[in-house]
Coordinates of C-alpha atoms and ligand atoms in Angstrom, one line a residue:
M1 CA 0.0 0.0 0.0
V2 CA 1.2 3.5 -0.9
D3 CA 1.3 5.5 2.3
G4 CA 1.1 9.3 1.6
D5 CA 1.3 10.2 5.3
R6 CA 4.6 8.4 5.6
V7 CA 5.9 10.3 2.6
W8 CA 4.8 13.5 4.2
R9 CA 6.5 12.6 7.6
R10 CA 9.7 11.7 5.8
L11 CA 9.8 15.1 4.1
Q12 CA 9.7 16.7 7.5
E13 CA 12.3 14.3 8.8
L14 CA 14.8 15.0 6.1
A15 CA 14.2 18.8 6.4
A16 CA 15.7 18.6 9.9
H17 CA 19.1 17.8 8.3
T18 CA 20.0 21.5 7.6
A19 CA 23.1 23.7 8.3
T20 CA 20.7 26.6 8.9
P21 CA 17.9 25.5 11.3
G22 CA 15.1 28.0 11.4
S23 CA 16.2 29.5 8.0
G24 CA 15.3 26.8 5.6
V25 CA 17.2 23.8 4.3
T26 CA 20.9 24.2 3.6
R27 CA 22.2 20.8 2.7
L28 CA 25.1 21.0 0.2
S29 CA 26.5 17.7 -1.2
F30 CA 28.5 15.5 1.0
T31 CA 28.5 17.9 3.9
A32 CA 27.7 16.7 7.5
E33 CA 24.0 17.6 6.9
D34 CA 23.8 15.8 3.6
M35 CA 25.6 12.7 5.1
R36 CA 22.9 12.6 7.9
A37 CA 20.1 12.7 5.3
R38 CA 21.9 10.0 3.2
R39 CA 22.3 7.8 6.1
Q40 CA 18.6 8.1 7.0
V41 CA 17.5 7.4 3.2
V42 CA 19.9 4.4 3.1
A43 CA 18.3 3.1 6.4
W44 CA 14.8 3.5 4.9
M45 CA 15.9 1.7 1.7
R46 CA 17.3 -1.2 3.7
A47 CA 14.1 -1.3 5.8
S48 CA 12.2 -1.7 2.6
G49 CA 14.3 -4.7 1.7
L50 CA 16.1 -2.9 -1.2
E51 CA 19.6 -3.6 -2.3
V52 CA 21.7 -0.4 -1.8
G53 CA 24.9 0.7 -3.7
G54 CA 26.6 3.8 -4.6
D55 CA 28.5 4.7 -7.8
E56 CA 31.8 6.7 -8.3
W57 CA 29.9 10.0 -8.8
G58 CA 28.4 10.4 -5.4
N59 CA 24.9 9.0 -6.4
F60 CA 23.3 6.1 -4.5
Y61 CA 20.6 3.6 -5.4
G62 CA 18.0 1.3 -3.8
M63 CA 17.2 -1.6 -6.1
L64 CA 14.4 -4.2 -6.1
R65 CA 15.3 -6.9 -8.6
A66 CA 12.6 -8.4 -10.7
G67 CA 12.1 -12.2 -10.8
K68 CA 13.1 -12.3 -14.4
G69 CA 15.5 -9.8 -15.7
D70 CA 14.0 -7.5 -18.5
G71 CA 15.6 -4.1 -17.7
A72 CA 14.6 -1.6 -15.1
V73 CA 12.4 1.3 -14.4
M74 CA 14.1 4.2 -12.6
V75 CA 12.5 6.7 -10.3
G76 CA 14.3 9.3 -8.2
S77 CA 15.5 12.8 -7.8
H78 CA 18.0 14.6 -5.4
I79 CA 18.4 15.5 -1.7
D80 CA 21.0 18.3 -1.9
S81 CA 19.7 21.9 -1.7
V82 CA 20.5 25.5 -2.4
P83 CA 21.5 27.5 0.6
G84 CA 18.4 28.5 2.6
G85 CA 16.2 26.3 0.3
G86 CA 13.1 24.4 1.0
A87 CA 12.0 20.9 2.3
F88 CA 10.4 19.7 -1.0
D89 CA 12.7 20.5 -4.0
G90 CA 14.1 17.0 -5.0
V91 CA 13.4 15.3 -1.6
L92 CA 9.8 14.7 -2.7
G93 CA 10.9 12.7 -5.7
V94 CA 13.1 10.6 -3.6
V95 CA 10.7 9.8 -0.6
A96 CA 7.8 9.3 -3.0
G97 CA 9.9 7.0 -5.2
L98 CA 10.9 5.0 -2.0
E99 CA 7.2 4.6 -1.1
C100 CA 6.6 3.2 -4.7
L101 CA 9.4 0.6 -4.3
D102 CA 8.3 -0.3 -0.8
A103 CA 4.7 -1.0 -2.2
R104 CA 6.2 -3.5 -4.5
R105 CA 8.6 -5.2 -2.1
H106 CA 6.6 -8.2 -1.3
D107 CA 6.0 -9.4 -4.9
P108 CA 9.3 -8.9 -6.7
A109 CA 8.7 -12.1 -8.5
K110 CA 5.7 -10.5 -10.2
L111 CA 7.9 -7.7 -11.6
R112 CA 9.0 -8.0 -15.1
R113 CA 11.4 -5.1 -14.8
S114 CA 13.5 -4.2 -11.8
L115 CA 12.8 -1.0 -9.9
V116 CA 15.6 1.4 -9.1
L117 CA 15.4 4.5 -6.7
A118 CA 18.1 6.9 -7.7
V119 CA 19.4 9.6 -5.4
F120 CA 21.5 12.0 -7.5
A121 CA 24.3 14.1 -6.0
E122 CA 24.9 17.8 -6.5
E123 CA 21.7 18.5 -8.6
E124 CA 21.8 22.1 -7.5
G125 CA 25.4 22.7 -8.1
A126 CA 25.5 24.7 -4.9
R127 CA 28.8 23.3 -3.5
F128 CA 30.8 22.5 -6.6
G129 CA 29.2 24.8 -9.1
E130 CA 28.2 21.9 -11.4
V131 CA 24.5 21.7 -11.8
L132 CA 23.1 18.1 -12.3
A133 CA 26.6 16.9 -11.5
G134 CA 25.7 13.4 -10.2
S135 CA 23.2 12.5 -13.0
R136 CA 25.4 13.9 -15.7
A137 CA 28.5 12.0 -14.5
A138 CA 26.4 8.7 -14.3
V139 CA 24.9 9.1 -17.8
D140 CA 27.3 11.0 -19.9
A141 CA 31.0 9.8 -19.9
A142 CA 32.0 13.0 -21.6
A143 CA 30.9 15.0 -18.5
R144 CA 32.7 12.9 -16.0
E145 CA 36.2 14.5 -15.7
K146 CA 34.8 18.0 -15.3
V147 CA 32.5 16.9 -12.6
L148 CA 35.1 14.8 -10.8
N149 CA 37.6 17.6 -10.9
A150 CA 35.2 20.4 -9.8
K151 CA 36.3 22.0 -6.6
D152 CA 34.3 23.6 -3.7
A153 CA 35.4 26.8 -2.1
S154 CA 37.9 25.2 0.1
G155 CA 39.6 23.4 -2.8
C156 CA 38.1 19.9 -2.1
T157 CA 37.4 18.0 -5.3
Y158 CA 34.1 16.4 -6.1
R159 CA 36.0 13.1 -6.6
E160 CA 37.3 13.2 -3.1
A161 CA 34.1 14.1 -1.4
A162 CA 32.0 11.6 -3.4
E163 CA 34.4 8.7 -2.7
A164 CA 34.6 9.6 1.1
A165 CA 30.8 9.8 1.2
R166 CA 30.3 6.3 -0.3
R167 CA 32.8 4.8 2.0
E168 CA 31.5 6.5 5.0
L169 CA 28.1 5.0 4.3
G170 CA 29.6 1.7 3.8
L171 CA 28.0 1.2 0.3
P172 CA 29.2 -1.3 -2.1
V173 CA 30.1 0.0 -5.6
A174 CA 26.9 -0.4 -7.7
S175 CA 25.0 1.7 -10.1
G176 CA 21.2 1.5 -10.8
F177 CA 22.2 2.1 -14.5
D178 CA 23.8 -1.4 -14.6
L179 CA 20.3 -2.8 -14.5
D180 CA 19.6 -1.5 -18.0
V181 CA 17.2 1.5 -17.5
H182 CA 14.1 1.1 -19.6
A183 CA 12.2 4.3 -18.4
M184 CA 12.7 7.1 -15.9
L185 CA 10.0 8.8 -13.8
E186 CA 10.5 11.9 -11.5
L187 CA 8.0 13.4 -9.2
H188 CA 9.0 17.1 -8.4
I189 CA 7.5 20.4 -7.2
E190 CA 6.5 22.7 -9.8
Q191 CA 8.6 25.6 -8.4
G192 CA 6.2 28.1 -10.2
A193 CA 2.6 29.2 -9.8
V194 CA 1.1 27.9 -13.0
L195 CA -0.7 24.8 -11.4
E196 CA -2.0 26.8 -8.4
Q197 CA -3.3 29.6 -10.5
A198 CA -5.1 27.1 -12.8
G199 CA -6.5 25.4 -9.8
V200 CA -5.4 21.9 -10.9
E201 CA -4.0 19.3 -8.7
L202 CA -1.1 17.8 -10.7
G203 CA 1.0 18.8 -13.7
V204 CA 2.0 16.3 -16.4
V205 CA 5.3 17.6 -17.8
T206 CA 5.7 17.7 -21.6
A207 CA 9.2 19.1 -21.8
I208 CA 12.0 20.6 -19.8
A209 CA 13.1 24.0 -21.2
G210 CA 16.5 24.4 -22.8
I211 CA 18.8 27.2 -21.4
R212 CA 21.2 29.6 -23.1
Q213 CA 23.2 31.6 -20.7
Y214 CA 25.7 34.4 -21.7
W215 CA 28.2 36.8 -20.3
V216 CA 27.9 40.1 -22.2
R217 CA 30.6 42.7 -21.9
L218 CA 30.0 46.2 -23.0
T219 CA 33.1 48.5 -23.0
G220 CA 32.9 52.3 -23.2
L221 CA 34.9 55.0 -21.5
A222 CA 35.1 55.8 -17.8
N223 CA 35.2 59.5 -17.4
H224 CA 34.3 62.4 -15.0
A225 CA 30.5 62.5 -14.4
G226 CA 30.5 66.3 -14.1
A227 CA 33.0 67.4 -16.8
T228 CA 31.8 65.1 -19.7
P229 CA 28.9 66.5 -21.6
M230 CA 26.2 64.0 -22.5
S231 CA 27.0 64.1 -26.2
M232 CA 30.6 63.1 -25.5
R233 CA 29.9 60.0 -23.4
M234 CA 30.5 56.3 -24.0
D235 CA 28.3 55.1 -21.0
A236 CA 28.6 51.4 -20.8
L237 CA 25.7 51.2 -18.1
A238 CA 23.3 53.2 -20.2
A239 CA 23.9 50.9 -23.1
A240 CA 23.4 47.9 -20.8
A241 CA 20.1 49.3 -19.6
E242 CA 18.9 49.4 -23.3
V243 CA 20.0 45.7 -23.7
V244 CA 18.2 44.8 -20.4
A245 CA 15.0 46.3 -21.6
G246 CA 15.5 44.7 -25.0
V247 CA 15.9 41.3 -23.4
E248 CA 12.7 41.7 -21.6
D249 CA 11.0 42.2 -25.1
L250 CA 12.5 39.0 -26.6
P251 CA 9.8 36.6 -25.4
G252 CA 7.1 38.8 -27.0
G253 CA 9.1 39.2 -30.3
P254 CA 11.2 36.3 -31.6
G255 CA 10.4 34.0 -28.7
S256 CA 7.3 31.8 -28.0
P257 CA 4.6 32.3 -25.4
D258 CA 6.8 30.1 -23.2
T259 CA 10.1 32.0 -23.5
V260 CA 11.6 33.6 -20.4
A261 CA 14.6 35.9 -20.5
T262 CA 16.4 37.4 -17.6
V263 CA 19.4 39.6 -16.8
G264 CA 20.2 38.6 -13.2
Q265 CA 23.8 39.8 -12.6
L266 CA 25.5 43.0 -13.5
V267 CA 29.1 44.1 -12.7
V268 CA 29.6 47.8 -13.1
S269 CA 32.9 49.2 -13.4
P270 CA 34.2 51.4 -11.7
N271 CA 30.9 51.5 -9.9
A272 CA 31.2 54.9 -8.4
A273 CA 28.7 57.7 -8.1
N274 CA 30.7 60.4 -9.9
V275 CA 32.3 58.2 -12.7
I276 CA 30.6 57.4 -16.0
P277 CA 30.6 53.6 -16.1
G278 CA 33.3 52.4 -18.4
E279 CA 32.5 48.7 -18.5
V280 CA 29.6 46.5 -17.6
R281 CA 29.6 42.8 -17.6
F282 CA 26.2 41.1 -17.2
T283 CA 24.5 37.7 -17.6
I284 CA 21.6 36.8 -19.9
D285 CA 19.6 33.7 -19.3
L286 CA 17.1 32.6 -22.0
R287 CA 14.8 29.6 -21.7
D288 CA 12.3 27.9 -23.8
P289 CA 11.0 24.3 -24.2
D290 CA 11.1 24.8 -28.0
R291 CA 14.5 24.5 -29.7
E292 CA 13.7 26.7 -32.6
A293 CA 12.3 29.5 -30.4
L294 CA 15.3 29.3 -28.3
A295 CA 17.6 29.6 -31.3
R296 CA 15.6 32.5 -32.7
C297 CA 15.9 34.4 -29.3
A298 CA 19.6 33.7 -29.2
A299 CA 20.2 35.1 -32.6
A300 CA 18.0 38.1 -31.8
L301 CA 20.0 38.7 -28.7
H302 CA 23.3 38.9 -30.5
R303 CA 21.8 41.4 -32.9
L304 CA 20.5 43.5 -30.1
V305 CA 23.7 43.7 -28.3
Q306 CA 25.6 44.5 -31.5
E307 CA 23.1 47.2 -32.5
V308 CA 23.1 49.0 -29.2
A309 CA 26.9 48.9 -28.9
G310 CA 27.4 49.9 -32.5
R311 CA 25.0 52.9 -32.2
R312 CA 26.7 54.1 -29.1
G313 CA 30.2 53.4 -30.3
L314 CA 31.0 50.8 -27.6
H315 CA 32.9 47.5 -27.8
C316 CA 30.9 44.4 -27.1
S317 CA 31.6 40.7 -26.6
I318 CA 29.2 37.9 -25.8
A319 CA 30.5 34.7 -24.4
D320 CA 28.5 31.5 -23.7
R321 CA 28.1 30.8 -20.0
S322 CA 26.2 27.5 -20.3
A323 CA 23.8 25.8 -22.7
W324 CA 21.3 23.1 -22.1
E325 CA 19.1 21.7 -24.9
P326 CA 15.4 21.4 -24.3
V327 CA 14.3 17.8 -23.4
R328 CA 11.0 16.4 -24.4
C329 CA 9.2 14.0 -22.1
H330 CA 8.4 10.7 -23.8
P331 CA 4.8 11.2 -25.5
A332 CA 3.7 7.7 -24.3
L333 CA 4.6 8.4 -20.7
V334 CA 2.9 11.8 -20.9
E335 CA -0.3 10.0 -22.1
R336 CA 0.0 7.3 -19.6
L337 CA 0.4 9.8 -16.7
E338 CA -2.5 11.7 -17.9
R339 CA -4.6 8.6 -18.2
V340 CA -3.9 7.5 -14.7
C341 CA -4.8 10.9 -13.4
R342 CA -8.0 10.8 -15.3
E343 CA -8.8 7.3 -14.0
A344 CA -8.1 8.6 -10.4
G345 CA -10.3 11.6 -10.7
I346 CA -7.4 13.9 -10.3
S347 CA -7.5 17.2 -12.1
H348 CA -4.3 17.9 -14.2
R349 CA -2.9 19.8 -17.0
R350 CA 0.1 19.7 -19.3
I351 CA 3.0 21.9 -18.2
F352 CA 6.5 22.4 -19.2
S353 CA 9.4 22.8 -16.7
G354 CA 11.4 25.9 -16.7
A355 CA 13.9 24.4 -14.3
V356 CA 16.4 21.6 -15.2
H357 CA 16.0 18.1 -13.6
D358 CA 17.9 14.9 -13.2
A359 CA 15.2 13.1 -15.4
G360 CA 16.1 15.5 -18.2
V361 CA 19.7 13.9 -18.0
V362 CA 18.5 10.3 -17.8
A363 CA 16.4 11.1 -21.0
Q364 CA 19.6 10.7 -22.9
L365 CA 19.4 6.9 -22.1
A366 CA 15.7 6.2 -21.7
P367 CA 12.2 7.5 -22.1
M368 CA 11.4 10.0 -19.4
G369 CA 8.3 11.3 -17.7
M370 CA 7.8 13.9 -15.0
L371 CA 4.9 14.8 -12.8
F372 CA 4.6 18.1 -10.8
V373 CA 2.7 18.9 -7.6
P374 CA 1.8 22.6 -7.1
S375 CA 4.1 25.0 -5.2
A376 CA 2.2 27.3 -2.9
A377 CA 2.4 30.8 -4.3
G378 CA 5.0 29.5 -6.7
R379 CA 7.7 29.8 -4.1
S380 CA 10.9 27.5 -4.3
H381 CA 14.6 27.7 -3.4
C382 CA 13.5 29.5 -0.3
P383 CA 12.3 28.4 3.2
E384 CA 8.7 29.3 2.2
E385 CA 8.7 26.4 -0.3
W386 CA 5.5 24.4 0.4
T387 CA 3.2 21.8 -1.0
G388 CA 0.4 20.5 1.1
P389 CA 0.1 16.8 2.3
E390 CA -2.9 16.2 0.1
A391 CA -1.1 17.2 -3.0
V392 CA 2.0 15.1 -2.0
G393 CA -0.3 12.0 -1.5
K394 CA -1.9 12.4 -4.8
G395 CA 1.3 12.9 -6.7
T396 CA 2.8 9.9 -4.9
R397 CA -0.2 7.7 -5.8
I398 CA 0.0 8.6 -9.5
L399 CA 3.7 8.1 -9.6
C400 CA 3.4 4.7 -7.9
T401 CA 0.6 3.5 -10.2
V402 CA 2.5 4.4 -13.4
L403 CA 5.7 2.9 -12.0
A404 CA 4.0 -0.3 -11.0
D405 CA 2.5 -0.5 -14.5
L406 CA 5.7 0.0 -16.2
A407 CA 7.4 -2.6 -13.9
R408 CA 4.8 -5.2 -14.9
G409 CA 5.9 -4.6 -18.4
G410 CA 2.9 -2.4 -19.7
D411 CA 4.1 -0.2 -22.4
G412 CA 0.9 1.4 -23.7
Ligands
LIG501 ZN1 15.0 19.8 -7.8

């Protein structure tokens, strides 16, 4: 039986493992708080009769092997957090996934496919600066060296921290991916307010938005704020302001209704009240679930920066900061999640994810589906992050139903 109350209790229990009690969940990968949370999850996995193992990349897995081997179905998420984050981001997908495996523990012989609960490390990138580090290293051999060599602020490498964590937990080297993953499901909080505003109980995810991030540098001339007439200036910040306003217009222009565009960080030089800004560096973050819309926005953005800089006689450069391709959820899994919601009488709608998720990485290997529960007031990555127990229970039930169906070998 799927026990929604237990999922709820476990969310609260794991939230206690934080470096900032009273100020949200701060649980960076492989820190003392993370190790306490990992130990707890491993204990729950073992109590559910799962075989537990850890890989070289800091991830760990609980596995329920099928009677006859025909690949595996994976479920999971992450338990690391941002500084001062919430109790639900990632953790929900782990404790709900555990509930799904626990519900099947007494009849492994009836499973056609094994079940794997994956707990991915460093999803947030808050300690080592590598977002989705654990899942990328597990899935993509080309990403491994960069992840393993990433260092935290103290100079400790990901490799050292991950290996120490696996040993400390006494986990044998084993990866859930060795069981030949046939499909991946992840339950997650929405982290936005679309579901709440629409008044629906669950969101069936159709795609994870792609991201283009840039560093833009505009170089003018620093000069005296009093002695330089307006007609003789090369003000880098005034130019940047034009670009910022233009970026806000990209979604309504070359983008799609789903495009979002943000300038989140500006570094103004020399940043003094009586000096005309000589140089500004700033980030631009573009996201869209549609590849073509993203490409159109990226091209328009380059034209915008060059046009503003050219007209004002400034130097400009645009450097890629990071890029993620959009990922589509598998249509058959989208339809299956919708059908199960319908049969359970749970209201739902299609939605895309503006945030990246581990399931989007696993999609490189296997069909992937995601389910969202609403986030109260759309708040996330903050202590106010909240999803009620009823929604947690409903999300868990739908996840478990679809997972059990896949494990029995149902494909339609
Ligand atoms: Zn997350």
